[in-house]
C-alpha positions as semicolon CSV with decimal commas, in nm:
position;residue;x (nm);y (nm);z (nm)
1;X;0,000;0,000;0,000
2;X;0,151;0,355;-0,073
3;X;0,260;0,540;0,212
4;X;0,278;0,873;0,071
5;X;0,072;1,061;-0,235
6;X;-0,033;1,344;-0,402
7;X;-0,230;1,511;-0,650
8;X;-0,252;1,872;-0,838
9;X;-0,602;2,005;-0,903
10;X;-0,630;2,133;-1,253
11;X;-0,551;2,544;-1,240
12;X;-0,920;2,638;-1,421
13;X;-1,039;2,422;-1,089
14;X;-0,826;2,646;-0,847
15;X;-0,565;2,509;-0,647
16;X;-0,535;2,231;-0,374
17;X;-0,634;2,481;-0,100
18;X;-0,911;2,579;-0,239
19;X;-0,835;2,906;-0,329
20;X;-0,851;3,036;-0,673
21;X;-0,509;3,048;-0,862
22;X;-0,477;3,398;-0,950
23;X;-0,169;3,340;-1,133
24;X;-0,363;3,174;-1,358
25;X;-0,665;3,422;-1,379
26;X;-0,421;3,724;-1,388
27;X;-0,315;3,596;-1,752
28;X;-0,609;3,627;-1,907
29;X;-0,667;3,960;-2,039
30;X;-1,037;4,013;-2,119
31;X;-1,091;3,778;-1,778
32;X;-1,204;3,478;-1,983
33;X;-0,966;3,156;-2,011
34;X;-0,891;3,088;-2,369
35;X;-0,678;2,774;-2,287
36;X;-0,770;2,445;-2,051
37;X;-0,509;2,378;-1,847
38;X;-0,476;2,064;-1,653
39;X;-0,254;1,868;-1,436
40;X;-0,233;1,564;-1,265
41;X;0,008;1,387;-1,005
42;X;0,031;1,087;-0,853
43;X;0,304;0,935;-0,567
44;X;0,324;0,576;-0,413
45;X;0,593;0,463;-0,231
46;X;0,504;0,088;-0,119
47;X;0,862;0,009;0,037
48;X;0,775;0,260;0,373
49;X;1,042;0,514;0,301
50;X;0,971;0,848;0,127
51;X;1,302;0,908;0,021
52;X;1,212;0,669;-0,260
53;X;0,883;0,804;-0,344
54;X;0,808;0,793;-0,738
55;X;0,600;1,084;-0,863
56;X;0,444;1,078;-1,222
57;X;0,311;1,392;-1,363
58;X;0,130;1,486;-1,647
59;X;0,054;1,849;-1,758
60;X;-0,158;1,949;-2,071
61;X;-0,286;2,279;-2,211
62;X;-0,446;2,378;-2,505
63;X;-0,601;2,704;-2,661
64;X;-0,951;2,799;-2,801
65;X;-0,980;3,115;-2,845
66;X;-1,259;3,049;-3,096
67;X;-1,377;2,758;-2,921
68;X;-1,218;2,505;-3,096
69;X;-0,832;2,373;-3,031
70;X;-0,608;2,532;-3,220
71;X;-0,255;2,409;-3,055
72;X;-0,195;2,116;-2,768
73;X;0,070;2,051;-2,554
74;X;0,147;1,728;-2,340
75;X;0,437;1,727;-2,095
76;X;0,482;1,376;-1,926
77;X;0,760;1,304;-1,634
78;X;0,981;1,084;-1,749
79;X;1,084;0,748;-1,551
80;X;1,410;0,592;-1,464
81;X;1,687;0,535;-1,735
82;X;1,692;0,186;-1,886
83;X;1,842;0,226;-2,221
84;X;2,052;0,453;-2,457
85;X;1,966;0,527;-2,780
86;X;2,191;0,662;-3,096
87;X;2,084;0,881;-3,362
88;X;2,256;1,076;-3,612
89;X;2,209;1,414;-3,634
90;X;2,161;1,459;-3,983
91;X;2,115;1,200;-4,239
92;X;2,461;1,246;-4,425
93;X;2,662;1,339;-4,125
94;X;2,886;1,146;-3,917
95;X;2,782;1,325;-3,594
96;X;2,550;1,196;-3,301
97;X;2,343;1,212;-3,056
98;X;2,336;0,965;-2,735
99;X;2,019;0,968;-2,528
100;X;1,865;0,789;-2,224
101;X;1,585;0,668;-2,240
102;X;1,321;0,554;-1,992
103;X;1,065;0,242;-2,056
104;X;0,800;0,403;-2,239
105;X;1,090;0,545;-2,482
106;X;1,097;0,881;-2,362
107;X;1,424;1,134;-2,346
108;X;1,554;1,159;-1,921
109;X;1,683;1,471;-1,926
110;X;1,854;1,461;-1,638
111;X;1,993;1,153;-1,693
112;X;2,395;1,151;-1,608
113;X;2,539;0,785;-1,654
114;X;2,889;0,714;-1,776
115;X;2,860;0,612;-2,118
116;X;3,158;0,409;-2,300
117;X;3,144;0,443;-2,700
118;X;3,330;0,219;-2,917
119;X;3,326;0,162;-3,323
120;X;3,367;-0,154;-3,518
121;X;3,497;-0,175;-3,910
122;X;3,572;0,159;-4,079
123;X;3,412;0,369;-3,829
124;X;3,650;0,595;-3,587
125;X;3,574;0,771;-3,307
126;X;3,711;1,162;-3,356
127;X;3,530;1,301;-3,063
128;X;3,266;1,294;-2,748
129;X;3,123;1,575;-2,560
130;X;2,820;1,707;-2,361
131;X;2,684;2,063;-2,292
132;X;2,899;2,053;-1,991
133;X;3,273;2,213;-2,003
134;X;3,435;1,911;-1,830
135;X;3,839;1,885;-1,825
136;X;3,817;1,581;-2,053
137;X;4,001;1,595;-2,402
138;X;3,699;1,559;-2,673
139;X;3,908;1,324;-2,818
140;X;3,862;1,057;-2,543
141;X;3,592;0,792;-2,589
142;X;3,419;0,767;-2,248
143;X;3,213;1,020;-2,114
144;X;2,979;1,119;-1,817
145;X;2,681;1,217;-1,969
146;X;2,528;1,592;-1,892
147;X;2,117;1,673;-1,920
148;X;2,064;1,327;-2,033
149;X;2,282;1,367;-2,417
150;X;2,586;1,358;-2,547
151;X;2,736;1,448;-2,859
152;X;2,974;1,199;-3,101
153;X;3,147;1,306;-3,417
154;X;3,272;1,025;-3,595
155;X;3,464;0,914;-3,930
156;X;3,354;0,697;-4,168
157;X;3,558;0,534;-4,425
158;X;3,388;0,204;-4,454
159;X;3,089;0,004;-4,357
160;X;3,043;-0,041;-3,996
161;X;2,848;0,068;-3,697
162;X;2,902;0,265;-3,335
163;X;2,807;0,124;-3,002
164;X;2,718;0,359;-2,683
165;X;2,749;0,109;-2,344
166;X;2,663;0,244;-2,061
167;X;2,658;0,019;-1,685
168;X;2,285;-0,099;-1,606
169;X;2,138;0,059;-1,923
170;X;2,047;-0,144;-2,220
171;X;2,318;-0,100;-2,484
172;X;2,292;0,128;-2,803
173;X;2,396;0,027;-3,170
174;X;2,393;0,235;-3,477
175;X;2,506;0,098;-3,839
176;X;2,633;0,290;-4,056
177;X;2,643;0,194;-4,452
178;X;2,912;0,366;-4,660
């Protein structure tokens, strides 16, 4: 059974105290909402200590200022880190992206594991780096990953492919056809 919980009432609904939000009134300017916001939160923690409480949130708006949607936005928390994923920048370019990802496939952005990257057959490594000015030489392989991404530039002279490993994380592997 959880031990701990809690939940946001939507802002159009007023807050949890049940007080109007007038942060959210105050944007409108004629008075009258033009976008639904909502939000929802949820906590369990079934081993008895709160320090490992996991909190899932999802947060949605849209606008009708005519009275029918014109834009949507979904924000989702994402879970725990279980795999990494590789993608190339652009199509024709040696350069990537590494990612975490959590189970339902989603980018953690604050994800910070050590990641190890490696390249079989005619692909080199030329450089790693993240958004982060760390003292390591871009040059070197392995990297701590910053805001859940890092960056890899490689060169390709023949077929092969480029492997992100990182410990506890499902491995990544990208071919690359040349």
């Amino acid at each position: 059974t959880p031990v701990c919980g809690t939940s946001v009432t939507p802002c159009a609904a007023g807050n949890p105290s049940g007080t109007p939000d007038t942060s959210c009134v105050a944007s409108y300017p004629s008075g009258t909402p033009v976008c639904a916001v909502s939000a929802t939160s949820q906590a369990a923690n079934t081993s008895g200590r709160t320090s490992e409480c996991v909190a899932t949130v999802t947060s949605q708006a849209a606008n009708y200022p005519s009275g029918t949607p014109v834009c949507e936005d979904v924000r989702y928390t994402t879970g725990k880190p279980v795999k990494l994923r590789l993608t190339p920048v652009e199509p024709d370019m040696p350069l990537f992206t590494c990612e975490c990802l959590d189970e339902a496939g989603r980018t953690v952005p604050d994800a910070a594991p050590y990641v190890r990257f490696r390249a079989e057959g005619g692909v080199q490594i030329i450089a790693t780096g993240s958004d982060n000015a760390d003292p390591i030489p871009p040059a070197v392989p392995n990297r701590q990953m910053y805001m859940g991404q890092i960056a890899v530039y490689a060169r390709v002279s023949a077929s092969g492919a480029l492997i992100a490993e990182a410990d506890g994380l499902v491995p990544a592997r990208y071919e690359i056809r040349a």
